[in-house]
Short mmCIF file of C-alpha atoms in Angstrom, two decimals:
data_model
loop_
_atom_site.label_atom_id
_atom_site.label_comp_id
_atom_site.label_asym_id
_atom_site.label_seq_id
_atom_site.Cartn_x
_atom_site.Cartn_y
_atom_site.Cartn_z
CA MET A 1 6.43 10.62 -14.99
CA GLY A 2 2.91 11.51 -15.68
CA ARG A 3 3.20 15.15 -15.73
CA THR A 4 1.66 16.79 -18.66
CA GLY A 5 4.39 18.43 -21.17
CA LEU A 6 7.22 16.31 -19.41
CA GLY A 7 6.45 13.30 -21.51
CA THR A 8 9.48 11.18 -22.49
CA ALA A 9 12.01 12.33 -20.16
CA VAL A 10 9.65 11.49 -17.09
CA VAL A 11 8.67 8.18 -18.44
CA GLN A 12 12.64 7.27 -18.66
CA ARG A 13 13.12 8.55 -15.21
CA ARG A 14 10.42 6.28 -13.97
CA VAL A 15 11.56 3.20 -16.00
CA THR A 16 15.22 3.66 -14.76
CA SER A 17 14.57 4.11 -11.00
CA LEU A 18 14.59 1.21 -8.53
CA ILE A 19 11.64 -0.26 -6.68
CA ALA A 20 10.77 2.37 -3.82
CA VAL A 21 7.86 2.65 -2.26
CA ALA A 22 7.66 1.27 1.52
CA SER A 23 5.52 0.16 4.43
CA ALA A 24 1.55 -0.82 4.18
CA LEU A 25 2.09 -0.06 0.40
CA GLY A 26 4.08 -2.92 0.27
CA VAL A 27 7.77 -2.15 -0.57
CA THR A 28 11.07 -1.62 1.59
CA ALA A 29 12.46 2.00 1.38
CA ALA A 30 16.06 1.92 2.25
CA LEU A 31 17.30 5.53 2.92
CA GLY A 32 16.68 6.98 6.40
CA GLY A 33 17.44 10.60 7.42
CA CYS A 34 16.18 13.75 8.56
CA GLY A 35 16.23 17.24 7.73
CA SER A 36 13.92 20.45 8.02
CA SER A 37 12.45 23.17 5.85
CA ALA A 38 14.03 26.79 6.25
CA GLY A 39 11.93 29.81 7.41
CA SER A 40 10.93 31.25 10.39
CA GLY A 41 7.73 32.62 12.11
CA ASN A 42 5.17 33.16 14.96
CA VAL A 43 4.03 29.59 14.88
CA THR A 44 6.33 26.34 14.32
CA LEU A 45 4.66 23.27 12.95
CA LYS A 46 6.65 19.96 13.20
CA LEU A 47 6.22 17.15 10.69
CA VAL A 48 7.58 13.71 10.75
CA ALA A 49 7.17 11.94 7.56
CA ALA A 50 8.32 8.55 5.83
CA ASP A 51 10.95 8.46 2.84
CA TYR A 52 9.47 6.80 0.01
CA GLY A 53 12.73 7.25 -2.22
CA ASP A 54 15.49 4.84 -2.61
CA SER A 55 18.05 7.18 -2.44
CA LYS A 56 19.24 10.91 -1.74
CA ALA A 57 18.37 11.81 -5.12
CA ASN A 58 14.69 11.15 -4.68
CA SER A 59 14.38 11.38 -1.17
CA SER A 60 10.84 12.59 0.21
CA GLN A 61 12.94 15.33 1.96
CA LYS A 62 13.16 16.93 -1.47
CA TYR A 63 9.57 17.00 -2.20
CA TRP A 64 8.86 18.25 1.51
CA ASP A 65 11.57 21.09 1.38
CA LYS A 66 9.85 22.31 -1.92
CA LEU A 67 6.35 22.28 -0.77
CA THR A 68 7.30 23.73 2.71
CA GLN A 69 9.24 26.65 1.16
CA ALA A 70 6.49 27.50 -1.27
CA TYR A 71 3.82 27.28 1.52
CA GLU A 72 5.93 29.51 3.94
CA ALA A 73 6.57 32.12 1.23
CA LYS A 74 2.90 32.80 1.30
CA HIS A 75 2.52 32.20 4.99
CA PRO A 76 5.15 34.27 6.63
CA GLY A 77 3.86 33.57 9.88
CA VAL A 78 4.27 29.82 9.87
CA ASP A 79 7.48 27.76 9.74
CA VAL A 80 7.23 24.40 8.79
CA GLN A 81 9.86 21.90 9.87
CA VAL A 82 10.03 18.64 8.22
CA SER A 83 12.19 15.64 9.56
CA VAL A 84 12.07 12.34 7.07
CA TYR A 85 13.14 9.02 8.23
CA SER A 86 13.11 5.65 6.42
CA TRP A 87 10.16 3.26 6.83
CA ASN A 88 12.67 1.11 9.06
CA ASP A 89 12.68 3.91 11.64
CA VAL A 90 9.66 6.52 11.17
CA ASP A 91 7.00 4.70 13.27
CA ALA A 92 9.33 4.16 16.35
CA LYS A 93 10.51 7.94 16.10
CA VAL A 94 6.97 8.91 16.20
CA LYS A 95 6.12 6.62 19.11
CA ALA A 96 9.16 7.85 21.14
CA MET A 97 8.21 11.52 20.66
CA VAL A 98 4.69 10.66 21.80
CA ASP A 99 5.83 8.58 24.66
CA ALA A 100 8.14 11.31 25.84
CA GLY A 101 5.30 13.96 25.83
CA ASP A 102 6.58 15.83 22.71
CA PRO A 103 4.84 14.75 19.96
CA PRO A 104 5.00 16.32 16.25
CA ASP A 105 2.20 18.40 15.04
CA LEU A 106 1.67 16.18 12.28
CA ALA A 107 2.66 12.64 11.45
CA GLN A 108 2.72 10.91 8.00
CA ILE A 109 3.43 7.32 8.74
CA GLY A 110 1.89 3.93 8.13
CA ALA A 111 -0.83 3.64 11.12
CA TYR A 112 -2.90 6.06 13.09
CA ALA A 113 -5.52 3.72 15.19
CA ASP A 114 -3.48 3.56 18.44
CA TYR A 115 -2.91 7.22 18.76
CA ALA A 116 -6.78 7.85 17.59
CA ASP A 117 -7.85 5.60 20.39
CA ALA A 118 -5.75 6.97 22.90
CA GLY A 119 -7.27 10.61 22.41
CA GLU A 120 -3.91 12.07 20.91
CA LEU A 121 -5.41 13.03 17.35
CA TYR A 122 -7.71 15.82 16.11
CA ARG A 123 -10.33 14.88 14.25
CA ALA A 124 -10.20 15.12 10.49
CA GLY A 125 -12.96 17.36 10.47
CA ASP A 126 -11.34 19.49 13.11
CA VAL A 127 -8.55 20.63 10.90
CA LEU A 128 -9.41 20.20 7.24
CA SER A 129 -11.76 22.49 5.35
CA ILE A 130 -15.09 20.71 4.22
CA ASP A 131 -13.90 21.00 0.57
CA THR A 132 -10.49 19.06 1.40
CA GLN A 133 -12.17 16.24 3.53
CA ALA A 134 -15.00 15.66 0.93
CA ASP A 135 -12.18 15.14 -1.81
CA PHE A 136 -10.53 12.14 -0.48
CA VAL A 137 -11.53 9.09 -2.07
CA SER A 138 -14.33 7.31 -0.37
CA GLN A 139 -12.95 3.99 0.32
CA LEU A 140 -9.69 5.60 1.47
CA SER A 141 -11.65 8.08 3.65
CA ALA A 142 -13.84 5.32 5.38
CA ALA A 143 -10.54 3.33 6.09
CA GLY A 144 -9.48 6.44 8.18
CA GLU A 145 -12.41 6.07 10.48
CA ILE A 146 -12.92 4.84 14.06
CA ASN A 147 -16.55 4.51 15.24
CA ARG A 148 -17.46 6.58 11.96
CA THR A 149 -15.37 9.67 12.61
CA GLN A 150 -12.17 10.14 10.84
CA TYR A 151 -9.07 10.41 12.15
CA GLY A 152 -6.80 9.23 9.50
CA MET A 153 -6.01 11.30 6.55
CA PRO A 154 -5.06 8.94 3.50
CA PHE A 155 -1.79 10.30 2.16
CA ALA A 156 -0.57 7.72 -0.29
CA SER A 157 -2.40 4.57 -1.92
CA SER A 158 -2.13 1.92 -4.18
CA THR A 159 -3.77 -1.02 -5.68
CA ARG A 160 -2.65 -4.52 -6.78
CA LEU A 161 -3.03 -6.42 -10.42
CA LEU A 162 -2.22 -9.98 -11.67
CA PHE A 163 1.05 -9.43 -13.54
CA TYR A 164 2.38 -11.77 -16.42
CA ASN A 165 5.32 -12.55 -18.53
CA LYS A 166 4.00 -11.89 -21.95
CA THR A 167 7.03 -13.72 -23.64
CA LEU A 168 6.17 -16.93 -21.30
CA PHE A 169 2.56 -16.74 -22.00
CA ALA A 170 3.20 -16.52 -25.89
CA ASP A 171 5.60 -19.43 -25.95
CA ALA A 172 3.11 -21.47 -24.00
CA GLY A 173 0.03 -20.17 -26.23
CA LEU A 174 -1.63 -18.77 -23.03
CA THR A 175 -4.08 -16.10 -22.63
CA PRO A 176 -4.29 -14.09 -19.11
CA PRO A 177 -6.32 -15.84 -16.62
CA GLU A 178 -9.95 -14.69 -15.60
CA SER A 179 -10.56 -17.60 -12.96
CA TRP A 180 -8.67 -19.77 -10.60
CA SER A 181 -9.17 -22.52 -12.84
CA ASP A 182 -7.78 -20.60 -15.78
CA LEU A 183 -4.67 -19.49 -13.47
CA ALA A 184 -4.05 -23.24 -12.31
CA SER A 185 -4.24 -24.67 -15.96
CA ASP A 186 -1.86 -21.56 -17.12
CA ALA A 187 0.42 -22.24 -14.32
CA ALA A 188 0.33 -26.07 -15.51
CA ALA A 189 1.34 -25.18 -19.03
CA LEU A 190 4.05 -22.86 -18.01
CA LYS A 191 5.51 -25.33 -15.78
CA ALA A 192 5.45 -27.63 -18.66
CA LYS A 193 7.39 -25.44 -20.67
CA GLY A 194 10.06 -25.16 -17.72
CA VAL A 195 9.19 -21.90 -16.40
CA LYS A 196 10.87 -21.76 -12.76
CA TYR A 197 7.76 -19.97 -10.79
CA PRO A 198 4.51 -20.62 -12.91
CA TYR A 199 2.70 -18.57 -10.19
CA ALA A 200 5.06 -16.81 -7.59
CA LEU A 201 3.16 -17.17 -4.06
CA PRO A 202 4.88 -14.99 -1.67
CA LEU A 203 3.79 -16.10 1.73
CA GLY A 204 7.30 -15.05 3.67
CA PRO A 205 7.37 -12.97 6.38
CA GLU A 206 8.03 -9.67 4.65
CA GLU A 207 4.66 -9.03 3.23
CA ALA A 208 2.47 -12.41 3.43
CA GLN A 209 -0.50 -10.24 5.00
CA ALA A 210 -1.04 -8.62 1.39
CA GLU A 211 -0.86 -11.98 -0.61
CA THR A 212 -3.19 -13.22 1.95
CA LEU A 213 -5.67 -10.77 1.45
CA MET A 214 -5.76 -10.54 -2.23
CA TRP A 215 -6.36 -14.42 -2.30
CA LEU A 216 -9.01 -14.01 0.35
CA LEU A 217 -10.88 -11.23 -1.45
CA SER A 218 -10.77 -13.13 -4.67
CA GLY A 219 -12.50 -16.17 -3.06
CA GLY A 220 -15.29 -13.93 -1.72
CA ASP A 221 -14.37 -12.91 1.89
CA GLY A 222 -11.61 -11.04 3.49
CA TYR A 223 -10.00 -10.41 7.26
CA THR A 224 -13.10 -9.10 8.72
CA ASP A 225 -16.97 -9.37 8.30
CA THR A 226 -19.31 -6.78 7.74
CA VAL A 227 -19.33 -5.47 11.52
CA GLY A 228 -15.69 -5.44 11.83
CA SER A 229 -15.03 -8.62 13.64
CA TYR A 230 -12.38 -10.88 12.51
CA SER A 231 -13.18 -13.73 10.17
CA LEU A 232 -9.97 -15.28 9.14
CA ASP A 233 -11.53 -18.99 9.45
CA SER A 234 -14.55 -18.36 7.67
CA PRO A 235 -15.79 -21.02 5.20
CA GLN A 236 -14.88 -18.98 2.06
CA ASN A 237 -11.35 -18.19 3.58
CA VAL A 238 -10.66 -21.80 4.39
CA ASP A 239 -11.68 -22.91 0.79
CA THR A 240 -9.52 -20.49 -0.61
CA PHE A 241 -6.54 -21.86 1.19
CA THR A 242 -7.59 -25.23 0.71
CA TRP A 243 -7.56 -24.61 -3.07
CA LEU A 244 -4.27 -22.83 -3.25
CA LYS A 245 -2.73 -25.80 -1.52
CA GLU A 246 -4.28 -28.54 -3.06
CA GLU A 247 -4.42 -26.81 -6.67
CA LEU A 248 -1.20 -24.76 -6.78
CA VAL A 249 1.24 -25.60 -4.00
CA ASP A 250 1.02 -29.38 -4.08
CA LYS A 251 1.22 -29.89 -7.48
CA GLY A 252 4.29 -27.81 -7.68
CA LEU A 253 3.03 -24.61 -9.64
CA THR A 254 4.64 -22.11 -6.99
CA GLY A 255 8.20 -22.62 -7.70
CA PRO A 256 11.36 -24.09 -5.94
CA VAL A 257 10.96 -21.90 -3.11
CA ALA A 258 8.25 -22.70 -0.60
CA PRO A 259 5.69 -20.34 -0.29
CA ALA A 260 6.48 -19.74 3.32
CA LYS A 261 9.95 -18.70 2.54
CA LEU A 262 9.48 -16.70 -0.54
CA ASN A 263 9.51 -12.84 0.21
CA ARG A 264 7.69 -10.36 -2.00
CA ALA A 265 11.05 -8.66 -2.90
CA ASP A 266 12.40 -11.76 -3.86
CA ALA A 267 9.38 -12.85 -6.14
CA PHE A 268 9.58 -9.40 -7.59
CA ALA A 269 13.28 -9.87 -8.27
CA ALA A 270 12.60 -13.18 -10.03
CA PHE A 271 9.95 -11.58 -12.12
CA THR A 272 12.22 -8.95 -13.38
CA ARG A 273 14.56 -11.77 -14.59
CA GLY A 274 12.24 -13.20 -16.78
CA GLU A 275 11.57 -16.39 -14.18
CA VAL A 276 8.04 -15.96 -13.13
CA GLY A 277 4.87 -16.50 -15.19
CA MET A 278 2.41 -14.83 -12.95
CA LEU A 279 2.45 -12.89 -9.78
CA ASN A 280 0.46 -10.21 -7.87
CA GLY A 281 2.16 -6.68 -7.98
CA HIS A 282 1.87 -3.12 -7.25
CA PRO A 283 2.89 -0.11 -9.81
CA THR A 284 6.29 -0.07 -8.78
CA LEU A 285 6.96 -3.30 -10.40
CA MET A 286 6.42 -1.82 -13.63
CA LYS A 287 9.41 0.14 -14.15
CA ALA A 288 11.55 -2.62 -12.47
CA ALA A 289 10.44 -5.15 -15.01
CA ALA A 290 10.62 -2.72 -17.80
CA ALA A 291 14.13 -1.75 -16.83
CA LYS A 292 15.15 -5.37 -17.31
CA GLY A 293 13.43 -5.60 -20.52
CA VAL A 294 10.67 -7.96 -19.49
CA LYS A 295 7.29 -7.66 -21.44
CA PHE A 296 4.64 -7.82 -19.17
CA GLY A 297 0.83 -7.33 -18.99
CA MET A 298 -1.36 -6.80 -16.20
CA VAL A 299 -5.13 -8.01 -15.62
CA PRO A 300 -7.38 -7.77 -12.51
CA MET A 301 -6.95 -10.57 -9.68
CA PRO A 302 -9.06 -13.66 -11.01
CA GLY A 303 -11.93 -14.80 -8.83
CA ALA A 304 -12.89 -18.34 -7.89
CA LYS A 305 -15.52 -18.30 -10.86
CA GLY A 306 -14.48 -15.15 -12.52
CA ARG A 307 -13.04 -11.83 -11.98
CA SER A 308 -12.31 -10.79 -8.35
CA LYS A 309 -15.09 -8.57 -7.05
CA ALA A 310 -12.85 -6.73 -4.84
CA THR A 311 -9.21 -6.17 -5.04
CA MET A 312 -6.62 -5.09 -2.21
CA GLY A 313 -5.91 -1.41 -1.98
CA VAL A 314 -3.22 0.01 0.50
CA ALA A 315 -2.76 3.16 2.26
CA ASP A 316 -0.43 5.42 4.45
CA TRP A 317 -1.84 7.93 6.80
CA MET A 318 -1.31 11.64 7.84
CA MET A 319 -2.36 12.36 11.25
CA ALA A 320 -2.59 15.73 13.19
CA PHE A 321 -1.92 15.48 17.36
CA LYS A 322 -3.55 17.77 19.40
CA LYS A 323 -0.75 18.44 22.19
CA ASN A 324 0.84 21.44 20.82
CA GLY A 325 -2.60 23.03 19.50
CA HIS A 326 -1.84 25.22 16.26
CA LYS A 327 -5.31 23.63 14.94
CA GLU A 328 -5.84 26.63 12.77
CA GLN A 329 -2.16 26.70 11.03
CA ILE A 330 -2.03 22.77 10.76
CA GLY A 331 -5.47 22.87 8.94
CA ASP A 332 -4.45 25.47 6.58
CA PHE A 333 -1.21 23.58 6.08
CA LEU A 334 -2.95 20.40 5.27
CA ASP A 335 -5.57 22.02 2.91
CA TYR A 336 -1.95 22.94 0.85
CA VAL A 337 -0.67 19.61 0.98
CA TYR A 338 -3.71 18.12 -0.50
CA SER A 339 -4.09 20.42 -3.22
CA ASP A 340 -4.14 18.72 -6.68
CA GLU A 341 -1.01 19.85 -7.61
CA ASN A 342 0.84 18.59 -4.48
CA VAL A 343 -0.94 15.27 -4.55
CA LEU A 344 -0.38 14.78 -8.14
CA GLU A 345 3.23 15.79 -7.92
CA PHE A 346 3.91 13.22 -5.06
CA SER A 347 2.13 10.57 -6.63
CA HIS A 348 4.37 10.86 -10.03
CA GLU A 349 7.40 11.04 -7.95
CA TYR A 350 6.71 7.66 -6.38
CA ASP A 351 4.32 6.08 -8.81
CA LEU A 352 1.55 5.97 -6.10
CA LEU A 353 -2.27 6.82 -6.76
CA PRO A 354 -3.72 10.13 -5.85
CA VAL A 355 -5.80 9.98 -2.48
CA THR A 356 -8.49 12.54 -3.44
CA THR A 357 -11.17 12.30 -6.23
CA SER A 358 -10.16 15.30 -8.17
CA ALA A 359 -6.53 14.50 -8.43
CA SER A 360 -7.52 10.83 -9.52
CA GLU A 361 -9.69 12.37 -12.35
CA ALA A 362 -6.88 14.35 -13.37
CA MET A 363 -4.75 11.42 -13.59
CA ALA A 364 -7.14 9.40 -15.34
CA LEU A 365 -7.25 11.83 -18.28
CA ASP A 366 -3.63 12.40 -18.35
CA LYS A 367 -2.11 10.39 -21.46
CA ASP A 368 1.21 10.49 -19.55
CA ASP A 369 -0.21 8.36 -16.84
CA ALA A 370 -1.85 5.55 -18.87
CA ASP A 371 0.43 2.87 -17.42
CA LEU A 372 -1.68 4.11 -14.02
CA VAL A 373 -4.83 3.81 -15.15
CA ASP A 374 -5.68 0.15 -14.83
CA PHE A 375 -4.48 0.45 -11.01
CA LEU A 376 -6.60 3.67 -10.60
CA GLY A 377 -9.66 1.90 -11.84
CA GLU A 378 -8.93 -0.69 -9.29
CA LEU A 379 -9.23 1.89 -6.50
CA PRO A 380 -13.40 2.10 -6.32
CA ASN A 381 -13.31 -1.71 -5.41
CA ALA A 382 -10.68 -1.78 -3.21
CA GLU A 383 -10.52 -3.25 0.27
CA LEU A 384 -8.10 -2.10 2.78
CA TYR A 385 -6.46 -3.48 5.80
CA PRO A 386 -8.65 -3.42 8.81
CA VAL A 387 -6.41 -0.14 9.99
CA GLY A 388 -8.77 1.16 11.90
CA GLN A 389 -8.33 -1.88 14.47
CA THR A 390 -5.88 -1.06 17.19
CA SER A 391 -5.10 -4.85 17.19
CA TRP A 392 -4.27 -4.77 13.72
CA ALA A 393 -0.56 -4.49 13.86
CA ALA A 394 -0.31 -7.74 15.93
CA VAL A 395 -2.78 -9.72 13.80
CA SER A 396 -0.70 -8.67 10.83
CA ALA A 397 2.49 -9.76 12.24
CA ASP A 398 0.96 -12.98 13.18
CA ILE A 399 -0.19 -13.66 9.71
CA LYS A 400 3.15 -12.99 8.29
CA GLN A 401 4.80 -15.63 10.66
CA ARG A 402 2.08 -18.16 10.40
CA ILE A 403 0.08 -18.15 6.91
CA GLY A 404 2.71 -19.93 5.03
CA GLU A 405 1.95 -23.02 7.19
CA ALA A 406 -1.46 -23.42 5.59
CA VAL A 407 0.17 -24.20 2.25
CA SER A 408 3.10 -26.15 3.49
CA PRO A 409 3.10 -30.01 2.61
CA GLU A 410 1.57 -31.15 6.17
CA GLY A 411 -0.29 -27.90 6.54
CA LYS A 412 -4.12 -27.95 7.14
CA PRO A 413 -5.32 -24.74 6.11
CA ALA A 414 -8.64 -24.93 8.25
CA ALA A 415 -6.22 -25.53 11.68
CA VAL A 416 -3.91 -22.79 10.91
CA LEU A 417 -6.62 -20.23 9.81
CA GLY A 418 -8.54 -21.17 13.13
CA GLN A 419 -5.30 -20.50 14.97
CA LEU A 420 -4.87 -17.24 13.48
CA GLN A 421 -8.62 -16.32 13.98
CA ARG A 422 -8.69 -17.16 17.67
CA ALA A 423 -5.45 -15.02 18.22
CA ALA A 424 -6.91 -12.25 16.33
CA ALA A 425 -10.16 -12.25 18.28
CA ALA A 426 -8.26 -12.08 21.30
CA ALA A 427 -6.12 -9.22 20.36
CA GLN A 428 -9.38 -7.39 19.25
CA ASN A 429 -11.11 -7.96 22.75
CA ALA A 430 -8.10 -7.09 24.45
CA GLY A 431 -7.78 -3.80 22.54
#
C-alpha cells in the first residue's frame, strides 16, 4: 500500500488484510515464531524483533529477512541474525536473554526505559550517525529520552482519530463533532435512531490506558505534568471523567456493554459490523471497516470547547545493548534500517506512520498514501505515553484494571483517579 506505482494492487491488499499491529500501538498480533537471516561474516549481530503481522504471509520475519539479506550483500563482514516473536512473547524473550547475561545486540520491542535505567543500552548518539538521529520526528525522539539523553530509537508510530459511521450519521442528519457537547448531542441523536453503540468507550483491560489518555488530552491535561511527575487526579482530569460519566455513560450513550468490560478489539469489531456511531481508532481500523463495507469518516478528537489541542501518539522502540560491543557495526546497520526506503516499506506493509521526518515528508506527498495523511498530520501535536518512566509499565497495568470503575454507576471519578495517582506516585518514587 502506498508505494508509488503499486496503486490499486496495494490498496486492495490493504483493504483485504486483517487488523494486525500490536503492543503499544494498540493492536494484538497473533503470530509467534522466530528465524534468522542467512549469511556469515566476521561479526554477528543478533536482533530480536516483534511481529506486526497476522499470519505467516505478512510476518515481520519476511521484512527483516529481505532487509538483512540486502544489507549483508553490501557488508560481507557482517552477519545479521533476526529472531521474530509475537507481541505476547517478545518482551519476555528479551528480558530472559538479558537476565541470563546474554542480551541481543539489538531489540525492537515496546519499552526501553528499564534497560536504559540499568545501564544496559548504548545512547542513540553512540551508535547512530548524526544525520540519522537528527531525522527522527521530534516528538518521538524526545519520548526516547531519559534525563535528556536518547536511548530509545523510535521504530514504528501511530496516532488516533475519531472514526464515525457516515451512514448512521446521514440517517440521523448529523455532522462530525468538534467539541464534547457536539459529541454528546450526536450520541443522543444516534441512540434515538436505535444505534447500538452511539459512542463506544473501551475502558476494558485490553487497552484502557489508550482511551483514557485520549480523553485526558482532549480535556487539556494528561498523565504527567510539565516536569514529568504523574498527575492523574488533576482538576482537569477529574473534570474529564466526571463529564464522561455524567454526559455519556449515565445517559446510556456508550452502548449495552459497560465501558469497564468493553475491550478495544470488541469495539473495533462492532464498528465493522455497523453497530457503532463513533469511536477512537488507528489506521488499521480503516481497512477492517472498508473490508466489511462500512462507510466511515475520520476527524480529530473533539476537545472540551473545540478541537483537542493534542492527540495521542504511540511508538515502539529499537534499542542497542552494550554487552557484546560491536558499536560500529550496530550503528552502520541501524543507519541502513532507518533509510527512507526501509522506513517507508515497513510503514506501508503494516499501516504505520514513519518515524523519520524525511520519510514522513515522502509519505505526505505520495497520493497513494492519502488515507494516512490525516493520521500523519496529527503526529506533530501528538503526546505519547510516559515511556521514559521505569514505573510506566506498572502504572499502565493499574490504569487498565481500574479506570473503568470511574464511570461505573456507583463510581466516583475523583476517588478512582486519586487512588490511581497515589499508586503511580509510589511507583515513581520507588523507581
